Amino acid sequence: MPPVPDPTLFDKVVNLCKRRGFVFPSAEIYGGFRSTYDYGPVGVLLLRNVKEEWWRSMVQLRHDVVGLDAAILSPPAIWEASGHLQNFTDPLVDCRKCRERFRLDKLDDPNECPNCHAKGSFTEARHFNLMFKTYAGPVEGTGAEVYLRPETAQGMFVNFKNVLETSRKRPPFGIAQIGKSFRNEITPGNFVFRTREFEQMEMEYFVPPDEAGKWYEYWCDERLRWYVELGIPEDQLRLRAHDEEELSHYSSATSDVEFLFPWGWDELEGIANRTDYDLRQHAQASGESLDYFDPALGERYVPYVIEPAAGATRTAMAFLMAAYDEEEVAREGQGQGESRTVLRFHPRIAPYKVAVLPLSKKPELQEPANEVLGLLQPHYMCDYDETQAIGRRYRRQDELGTPYCVTIDFETLDDRAVTVRDRDSMAQDRVPIDALLDHLEPKLS
Ligand code: GAP
């Protein structure tokens, strides 16, 4: 039995994100800018860790995947060939009564407006292209049109030949990229789940056509495993295969990794068999040959592509939701609060790994506190906090998800030891400063 989603979790996480500096509404001093968000001092660390872990598993720890960082601005020719100009649309309907706008394919009942409950009030569906268009140079007009990429994937396809010629990789091999994508979503919402500007982590894995099925299965398993390894409980994740009508214009098979969000199961990542669609389209449109000659087989073929495509911002949100916990605890130090909120992040995802907390602001504690901070900072992202009662500072670090707090007290001046407090068990160990790195390393790596 999967856990039942907690509908109150959404507001709790959104509030914590604002209160603790994970995510701020964009342009807030101007009243906000609908569905855009800024990542604050802690959120930027969380997002970097998500991307870093993806890169580590998809590029660093493999011999068959290389990286790329392609341009965001791209000419219409790319999107003409990829099919996005024609197909990357959502069906849009307006309610004639309340004038609200909806995506037809997301309505529970296509005859009833979910806002004003009018029946049969929708206009005919119009196909609305999701790409943002702008102009390069001072003259607006045809010829100067450019698009902000709606997926990072096309950068990999149009560089296939460059990478093949320079990297000495041969199918099966992949090209991975992390970067911003832009979609003029009709109904953005659910916090950072669906926004118009977001970050993707995508990998195009080029394979011999007859191996596509095998690699599709392989990447579905690999990608699901990644989320579990980084601490998302298995019963909050599932793989769901798309049915025929749901498939994108380029895909012969797609499975989504879904997470149990507070509103129910929803997509974190799609793993698609894109066949040879994109390479063939670009070869035809550009006139460049994008096939591969396999010297072992003596054969020329256009590789098939298996694509695991994840959202970095959406994944960060899932890590926040999965990590959120509240519990009743005994008093710590002078702190009040018998209940605490704690983000139980995996240490590799946690924004700060260690917080250095001198017990008081007294000058004699500053020297050992600085020494400890200087010892840890080259290895770990650390927070430093010397104000308020220690119990309140622990609560703050719990809400940031910091796995360990290191407290420097007056005994430190005599014994050169510090207290290491564990976020989850709240257990405290006395550890000599000289042994601190060895003590933390196995817990944080
Ligand atoms: N290249 C294939 C592709 O872009 P997609 O399913 O449209 O596939 C991949 O996007 C992932 O990007 C999604 O699973 C989701 O995590 C993320 N994503 C897509 N649109 C998004 C949006 N508007 N806001 C936030 N994340 C989004």
Coordinates of C-alpha atoms and ligand atoms in Angstrom, one line a residue:
M1 CA 0.0 0.0 0.0
P2 CA 1.6 3.4 -1.0
P3 CA 1.4 6.1 1.6
V4 CA -1.5 8.5 1.4
P5 CA -0.4 11.9 0.2
D6 CA -0.7 14.6 2.9
P7 CA -2.5 17.6 1.5
T8 CA -1.2 19.9 4.2
L9 CA 2.4 19.2 3.3
F10 CA 2.3 21.5 0.3
D11 CA 1.7 24.7 2.3
K12 CA 4.1 23.6 5.1
V13 CA 6.9 23.2 2.6
V14 CA 6.2 26.4 0.7
N15 CA 6.1 28.4 3.9
L16 CA 9.4 26.8 5.1
C17 CA 11.0 27.6 1.8
K18 CA 10.2 31.3 2.2
R19 CA 11.0 31.4 5.9
R20 CA 14.4 29.7 5.7
G21 CA 15.6 31.1 2.4
F22 CA 15.1 28.2 0.0
V23 CA 12.8 29.8 -2.5
F24 CA 11.4 33.3 -2.9
P25 CA 8.7 34.5 -5.2
S26 CA 10.5 36.4 -8.0
A27 CA 10.3 40.2 -8.1
E28 CA 8.5 40.1 -4.7
I29 CA 9.0 43.8 -3.9
Y30 CA 7.0 44.6 -7.1
G31 CA 4.2 42.3 -6.1
G32 CA 5.8 39.1 -7.6
F33 CA 5.9 37.9 -11.1
R34 CA 3.5 35.0 -11.7
S35 CA 5.0 31.6 -11.3
T36 CA 8.6 32.6 -11.4
Y37 CA 10.8 31.9 -8.4
D38 CA 14.3 32.8 -7.1
Y39 CA 16.4 30.4 -5.2
G40 CA 17.7 31.9 -2.0
P41 CA 21.0 31.2 -0.1
V42 CA 19.9 27.7 1.0
G43 CA 17.8 26.9 -2.1
V44 CA 20.7 27.6 -4.4
L45 CA 22.8 25.0 -2.5
L46 CA 20.0 22.4 -2.6
L47 CA 19.6 22.9 -6.4
R48 CA 23.4 22.7 -6.9
N49 CA 23.5 19.5 -5.0
V50 CA 20.7 17.9 -7.1
K51 CA 22.5 18.9 -10.3
E52 CA 25.9 17.8 -8.9
E53 CA 24.6 14.4 -7.9
W54 CA 22.9 13.9 -11.3
W55 CA 26.2 14.9 -13.1
R56 CA 28.2 12.6 -10.8
S57 CA 26.1 9.6 -11.6
M58 CA 25.4 10.4 -15.3
V59 CA 28.9 11.7 -16.4
Q60 CA 31.6 11.4 -13.7
L61 CA 31.1 7.8 -12.8
R62 CA 30.7 6.6 -16.4
H63 CA 33.1 6.1 -19.2
D64 CA 30.4 6.2 -21.9
V65 CA 28.8 9.7 -21.3
V66 CA 30.3 13.1 -22.0
G67 CA 28.9 16.6 -21.1
L68 CA 27.8 19.6 -23.1
D69 CA 26.6 23.1 -22.5
A70 CA 24.7 24.4 -25.5
A71 CA 23.2 27.8 -26.2
I72 CA 19.8 28.7 -25.0
L73 CA 19.0 31.0 -27.9
S74 CA 18.4 29.0 -31.0
P75 CA 17.4 29.6 -34.6
P76 CA 14.0 28.6 -35.9
A77 CA 15.6 26.0 -38.2
I78 CA 16.3 23.7 -35.2
W79 CA 12.7 23.9 -34.0
E80 CA 11.3 23.5 -37.5
A81 CA 13.3 20.3 -37.9
S82 CA 12.6 18.9 -34.4
G83 CA 8.9 19.3 -35.0
H84 CA 8.5 21.7 -32.0
L85 CA 7.2 24.6 -34.2
Q86 CA 4.4 22.4 -35.3
N87 CA 3.8 20.0 -32.5
F88 CA 4.9 21.6 -29.2
T89 CA 1.4 22.9 -28.4
D90 CA -1.2 22.6 -25.7
P91 CA -4.9 22.7 -26.4
L92 CA -6.2 25.9 -24.8
V93 CA -9.9 26.6 -24.0
D94 CA -11.4 29.7 -22.4
C95 CA -14.5 29.7 -20.2
R96 CA -17.0 32.2 -21.8
K97 CA -18.6 32.8 -18.4
C98 CA -15.7 33.5 -16.0
R99 CA -13.0 34.0 -18.7
E100 CA -10.5 31.6 -17.0
R101 CA -8.2 29.8 -19.3
F102 CA -7.4 26.0 -19.1
R103 CA -5.5 23.2 -20.8
L104 CA -8.2 21.0 -22.2
D105 CA -6.1 17.8 -21.7
K106 CA -5.8 18.6 -18.0
L107 CA -9.5 19.1 -17.3
D108 CA -11.3 16.3 -15.2
D109 CA -14.5 17.1 -17.1
P110 CA -14.1 18.8 -20.5
N111 CA -17.7 20.1 -20.3
E112 CA -17.5 21.8 -16.9
C113 CA -15.4 24.8 -15.9
P114 CA -13.6 23.9 -12.7
N115 CA -13.6 27.6 -11.7
C116 CA -17.2 28.7 -12.0
H117 CA -18.8 25.3 -12.7
A118 CA -20.6 26.5 -15.8
K119 CA -21.4 23.7 -18.2
G120 CA -20.7 23.8 -21.9
S121 CA -19.1 27.3 -21.5
F122 CA -15.7 26.5 -23.2
T123 CA -14.6 28.0 -26.5
E124 CA -13.3 25.7 -29.2
A125 CA -9.8 24.4 -28.4
R126 CA -6.9 26.4 -29.9
H127 CA -3.4 25.0 -30.3
F128 CA -1.1 27.2 -28.4
N129 CA 2.7 26.9 -29.0
L130 CA 4.7 26.8 -25.8
M131 CA 7.9 28.2 -27.1
F132 CA 9.1 31.7 -26.2
K133 CA 10.0 33.7 -29.3
T134 CA 12.2 36.8 -29.3
Y135 CA 14.4 38.7 -31.8
A136 CA 18.1 38.8 -32.2
G137 CA 19.5 42.3 -33.1
P138 CA 17.8 45.6 -33.3
V139 CA 15.3 44.8 -36.0
E140 CA 12.2 42.9 -35.1
G141 CA 10.8 40.8 -37.9
T142 CA 11.1 37.6 -39.9
G143 CA 14.7 36.7 -40.2
A144 CA 15.6 38.0 -36.8
E145 CA 13.4 35.5 -34.9
V146 CA 15.0 33.3 -32.3
Y147 CA 13.6 30.9 -29.7
L148 CA 14.5 30.2 -26.1
R149 CA 14.9 26.4 -26.0
P150 CA 12.0 24.5 -24.6
E151 CA 14.2 21.5 -23.9
T152 CA 18.0 21.1 -23.7
A153 CA 17.8 17.9 -25.8
Q154 CA 18.2 19.5 -29.2
G155 CA 21.6 20.9 -28.3
M156 CA 22.8 17.3 -28.0
F157 CA 21.3 16.3 -31.4
V158 CA 22.7 19.2 -33.3
N159 CA 26.1 18.6 -31.8
F160 CA 26.1 14.9 -32.3
K161 CA 28.6 15.0 -35.2
N162 CA 30.9 17.4 -33.3
V163 CA 30.9 15.2 -30.2
L164 CA 31.4 12.0 -32.2
E165 CA 34.4 13.5 -34.0
T166 CA 36.1 15.0 -30.9
S167 CA 35.3 12.7 -28.0
R168 CA 36.4 9.3 -29.5
K169 CA 33.0 7.8 -28.2
R170 CA 31.1 5.3 -30.2
P171 CA 27.5 4.0 -29.7
P172 CA 26.4 3.1 -27.2
F173 CA 27.4 6.5 -25.7
G174 CA 25.6 9.5 -24.3
I175 CA 25.7 13.3 -24.2
A176 CA 24.5 14.9 -21.0
Q177 CA 23.5 18.5 -20.3
I178 CA 22.1 20.6 -17.4
G179 CA 20.6 23.9 -18.1
K180 CA 17.6 26.3 -18.3
S181 CA 14.6 25.6 -20.5
F182 CA 11.6 27.9 -21.1
R183 CA 8.0 27.1 -21.8
N184 CA 5.1 29.5 -22.0
E185 CA 3.0 27.2 -19.9
I186 CA -0.7 28.0 -20.0
T187 CA -1.3 26.8 -16.4
P188 CA 1.9 27.1 -14.4
G189 CA 1.6 26.3 -10.7
N190 CA 2.1 24.1 -7.7
F191 CA 5.0 26.2 -6.6
V192 CA 8.1 25.3 -8.6
F193 CA 6.5 22.1 -10.0
R194 CA 5.5 23.8 -13.3
T195 CA 7.1 27.1 -14.1
R196 CA 7.8 29.0 -17.3
E197 CA 11.6 29.1 -16.6
F198 CA 13.1 25.9 -15.2
E199 CA 16.2 23.7 -15.2
Q200 CA 16.5 20.4 -16.9
M201 CA 19.0 17.5 -16.6
E202 CA 18.9 15.5 -19.8
M203 CA 21.0 12.8 -21.4
E204 CA 20.7 11.5 -25.0
Y205 CA 22.1 8.0 -25.2
F206 CA 22.9 7.0 -28.8
V207 CA 22.6 3.2 -29.4
P208 CA 22.5 0.8 -32.3
P209 CA 18.8 0.5 -33.4
D210 CA 18.5 -3.1 -32.5
E211 CA 19.7 -2.4 -28.9
A212 CA 17.2 0.4 -28.2
G213 CA 14.7 -1.8 -26.2
K214 CA 17.5 -3.1 -24.0
W215 CA 18.8 0.3 -23.2
Y216 CA 15.4 1.8 -22.6
E217 CA 14.8 -0.8 -19.9
Y218 CA 18.3 -0.2 -18.5
W219 CA 17.8 3.6 -18.2
C220 CA 14.3 3.2 -16.6
D221 CA 15.9 1.1 -13.8
E222 CA 18.9 3.3 -13.4
R223 CA 17.0 6.5 -13.1
L224 CA 14.5 5.1 -10.6
R225 CA 17.4 3.8 -8.5
W226 CA 19.1 7.3 -8.4
Y227 CA 16.1 8.8 -6.5
V228 CA 16.0 5.9 -4.0
E229 CA 19.8 6.1 -3.4
L230 CA 19.5 9.7 -2.6
G231 CA 16.8 9.1 0.1
I232 CA 13.4 9.3 -1.5
P233 CA 11.4 6.4 0.0
E234 CA 10.7 3.7 -2.6
D235 CA 7.0 3.7 -1.8
Q236 CA 6.8 7.4 -2.9
L237 CA 8.2 6.6 -6.3
R238 CA 6.8 4.6 -9.3
L239 CA 7.5 4.1 -13.0
R240 CA 4.5 4.6 -15.2
A241 CA 4.4 3.7 -18.9
H242 CA 2.7 6.2 -21.3
D243 CA -0.2 4.9 -23.3
E244 CA -0.3 5.5 -27.1
E245 CA -2.2 8.8 -27.1
E246 CA 0.1 10.3 -24.4
L247 CA 3.4 9.8 -26.4
S248 CA 5.2 12.9 -27.7
H249 CA 5.5 13.3 -31.4
Y250 CA 9.1 11.9 -31.4
S251 CA 8.6 9.0 -29.0
S252 CA 7.9 5.3 -29.6
A253 CA 7.9 4.5 -25.8
T254 CA 8.1 6.6 -22.7
S255 CA 7.9 5.9 -19.0
D256 CA 7.7 8.5 -16.3
V257 CA 9.4 8.3 -12.9
E258 CA 6.6 9.7 -10.7
F259 CA 6.7 10.9 -7.1
L260 CA 3.8 11.0 -4.7
F261 CA 3.3 14.8 -4.4
P262 CA 0.7 16.2 -1.9
W263 CA -1.8 16.4 -4.8
G264 CA -1.1 12.8 -5.9
W265 CA 1.3 11.0 -8.3
D266 CA 3.0 13.3 -10.8
E267 CA 6.0 13.3 -13.1
L268 CA 9.6 13.9 -12.1
E269 CA 11.3 12.5 -15.1
G270 CA 10.5 10.9 -18.5
I271 CA 12.6 8.2 -20.0
A272 CA 11.8 8.0 -23.8
N273 CA 12.8 6.0 -26.8
R274 CA 13.2 8.9 -29.3
T275 CA 14.1 6.4 -32.1
D276 CA 16.2 8.0 -34.8
Y277 CA 13.6 10.7 -35.3
D278 CA 15.7 13.7 -34.2
L279 CA 18.9 12.8 -36.0
R280 CA 17.1 12.0 -39.2
Q281 CA 15.1 15.3 -39.0
H282 CA 18.3 17.3 -38.5
A283 CA 20.2 15.4 -41.1
Q284 CA 17.5 16.1 -43.7
A285 CA 17.0 19.8 -42.7
S286 CA 20.7 20.7 -42.5
G287 CA 22.1 18.5 -45.3
E288 CA 24.7 17.1 -42.9
S289 CA 25.0 13.4 -42.5
L290 CA 24.3 12.3 -38.9
D291 CA 24.8 8.6 -39.2
Y292 CA 27.5 6.4 -37.8
F293 CA 29.7 3.9 -39.6
D294 CA 30.4 0.9 -37.4
P295 CA 33.8 -0.5 -38.5
A296 CA 33.3 -3.8 -36.6
L297 CA 30.0 -4.5 -38.4
G298 CA 31.0 -2.7 -41.6
E299 CA 27.6 -1.0 -41.5
R300 CA 26.3 2.5 -41.5
Y301 CA 23.3 3.4 -39.4
V302 CA 21.4 6.3 -37.7
P303 CA 21.6 5.7 -34.0
Y304 CA 18.4 5.4 -31.9
V305 CA 18.3 7.6 -28.8
I306 CA 17.2 6.7 -25.3
E307 CA 16.6 9.9 -23.3
P308 CA 16.3 10.2 -19.5
A309 CA 15.0 13.8 -19.1
A310 CA 14.6 15.1 -15.6
G311 CA 13.7 18.5 -14.1
A312 CA 16.3 19.8 -11.6
T313 CA 13.9 22.3 -10.0
R314 CA 11.1 19.8 -9.9
T315 CA 13.4 17.2 -8.4
A316 CA 14.6 19.7 -5.7
M317 CA 10.9 20.2 -4.8
A318 CA 10.4 16.4 -4.5
F319 CA 13.5 16.1 -2.2
L320 CA 12.1 18.9 0.0
M321 CA 8.7 17.1 0.2
A322 CA 10.2 13.7 0.9
A323 CA 12.5 15.1 3.6
Y324 CA 9.9 17.1 5.5
D325 CA 9.1 15.7 9.0
E326 CA 7.6 17.0 12.2
E327 CA 8.1 15.3 15.6
E328 CA 7.8 15.8 19.3
V329 CA 11.2 16.0 21.0
A330 CA 12.7 16.7 24.4
R331 CA 14.1 20.2 25.1
E332 CA 17.7 20.8 23.9
G333 CA 19.8 23.4 25.6
Q334 CA 17.8 26.5 26.4
G335 CA 15.6 26.0 23.4
Q336 CA 11.9 26.0 23.8
G337 CA 9.8 24.1 21.3
E338 CA 9.0 20.5 22.2
S339 CA 8.0 19.9 18.6
R340 CA 10.4 20.3 15.8
T341 CA 10.4 20.4 12.0
V342 CA 13.2 18.6 10.4
L343 CA 14.3 18.1 6.8
R344 CA 15.8 14.6 6.7
F345 CA 17.8 15.1 3.5
H346 CA 20.3 12.6 2.4
P347 CA 23.7 14.2 3.4
R348 CA 24.7 14.6 -0.3
I349 CA 21.5 16.6 -1.0
A350 CA 21.5 18.6 2.3
P351 CA 22.4 22.3 1.5
Y352 CA 24.8 22.7 4.5
K353 CA 26.6 19.6 5.7
V354 CA 27.8 21.0 9.0
A355 CA 26.9 24.1 11.1
V356 CA 29.5 25.5 13.4
L357 CA 27.9 27.0 16.5
P358 CA 30.0 28.6 19.2
L359 CA 27.9 28.4 22.4
S360 CA 28.2 32.1 23.0
K361 CA 29.5 35.2 21.2
K362 CA 32.2 35.6 23.9
P363 CA 35.6 36.5 22.2
E364 CA 37.4 33.5 23.7
L365 CA 35.2 31.1 21.8
Q366 CA 35.8 32.8 18.5
E367 CA 39.3 31.6 18.0
P368 CA 38.5 27.8 18.3
A369 CA 35.2 28.4 16.3
N370 CA 37.2 30.0 13.5
E371 CA 39.7 27.2 13.7
V372 CA 36.9 24.5 13.4
L373 CA 35.3 26.5 10.5
G374 CA 38.6 26.8 8.7
L375 CA 39.2 23.0 9.1
L376 CA 35.8 22.1 7.7
Q377 CA 35.2 24.6 5.0
P378 CA 37.6 23.2 2.4
H379 CA 35.7 19.9 2.6
Y380 CA 32.1 20.8 3.3
M381 CA 29.6 23.6 2.8
C382 CA 29.2 25.0 6.3
D383 CA 26.9 27.4 8.0
Y384 CA 28.2 29.6 10.9
D385 CA 25.8 30.9 13.5
E386 CA 26.6 32.5 16.8
T387 CA 23.5 34.2 17.9
Q388 CA 20.4 33.0 19.9
A389 CA 20.1 30.2 22.4
I390 CA 21.7 26.9 21.2
G391 CA 18.4 25.1 21.3
R392 CA 16.9 27.6 18.8
R393 CA 19.9 27.4 16.6
Y394 CA 19.6 23.6 16.5
R395 CA 15.9 24.0 15.5
R396 CA 17.0 26.3 12.7
Q397 CA 19.6 23.9 11.4
D398 CA 16.9 21.1 11.6
E399 CA 14.7 23.2 9.3
L400 CA 17.6 23.6 6.9
G401 CA 18.3 19.9 7.0
T402 CA 21.9 20.2 8.2
P403 CA 23.1 16.7 9.1
Y404 CA 25.6 17.8 11.8
C405 CA 26.0 20.7 14.2
V406 CA 29.4 21.2 15.8
T407 CA 29.2 23.2 19.1
I408 CA 32.2 24.9 20.6
D409 CA 31.8 25.6 24.3
F410 CA 33.9 26.7 27.2
E411 CA 35.2 23.2 27.8
T412 CA 36.7 23.3 24.3
L413 CA 39.2 25.8 25.7
D414 CA 40.5 23.1 28.1
D415 CA 40.1 19.8 26.2
R416 CA 40.2 20.9 22.5
A417 CA 37.1 18.9 21.9
V418 CA 33.7 19.9 20.4
T419 CA 30.2 18.5 20.6
V420 CA 28.9 16.9 17.4
R421 CA 25.1 16.7 17.3
D422 CA 23.3 14.4 14.9
R423 CA 20.2 15.9 13.1
D424 CA 18.1 12.8 13.0
S425 CA 18.8 11.1 16.4
M426 CA 19.8 14.4 18.1
A427 CA 22.5 12.3 19.9
Q428 CA 25.6 14.2 20.9
D429 CA 29.2 13.0 20.7
R430 CA 32.3 14.7 22.2
V431 CA 35.0 14.7 19.5
P432 CA 38.6 16.1 19.6
I433 CA 39.0 18.9 17.1
D434 CA 42.0 17.0 15.6
A435 CA 39.7 13.9 15.0
L436 CA 36.7 15.9 13.6
L437 CA 37.3 15.4 9.9
D438 CA 37.8 11.6 10.4
H439 CA 34.7 11.5 12.5
L440 CA 32.5 13.3 9.9
E441 CA 33.9 11.9 6.7
P442 CA 32.2 8.4 6.8
K443 CA 28.9 10.0 7.8
L444 CA 28.9 12.6 5.0
S445 CA 30.4 10.8 2.1
Ligands
GAP1 N1 13.5 16.4 -23.8 C1 12.3 15.8 -23.3 C2 11.6 16.7 -22.4 O1 11.8 17.8 -22.3 P1 9.6 16.7 -20.8 O2 8.8 15.5 -20.1 O3 8.8 17.7 -21.5 O4 10.6 16.0 -21.7 C3 11.4 16.6 -18.9 O5 10.5 17.4 -19.7 C4 11.3 17.1 -17.5 O6 11.5 18.5 -17.4 C5 10.0 16.8 -16.8 O7 9.9 15.5 -16.4 C6 10.0 17.8 -15.7 O8 10.7 17.3 -14.6 C7 10.8 18.9 -16.2 N2 9.8 20.0 -16.7 C8 9.1 20.0 -17.9 N3 8.4 21.1 -17.9 C9 8.5 21.8 -16.8 C10 8.0 23.0 -16.2 N4 7.2 23.8 -16.9 N5 8.4 23.4 -15.0 C11 9.3 22.6 -14.3 N6 9.8 21.5 -14.8 C12 9.5 21.1 -16.0

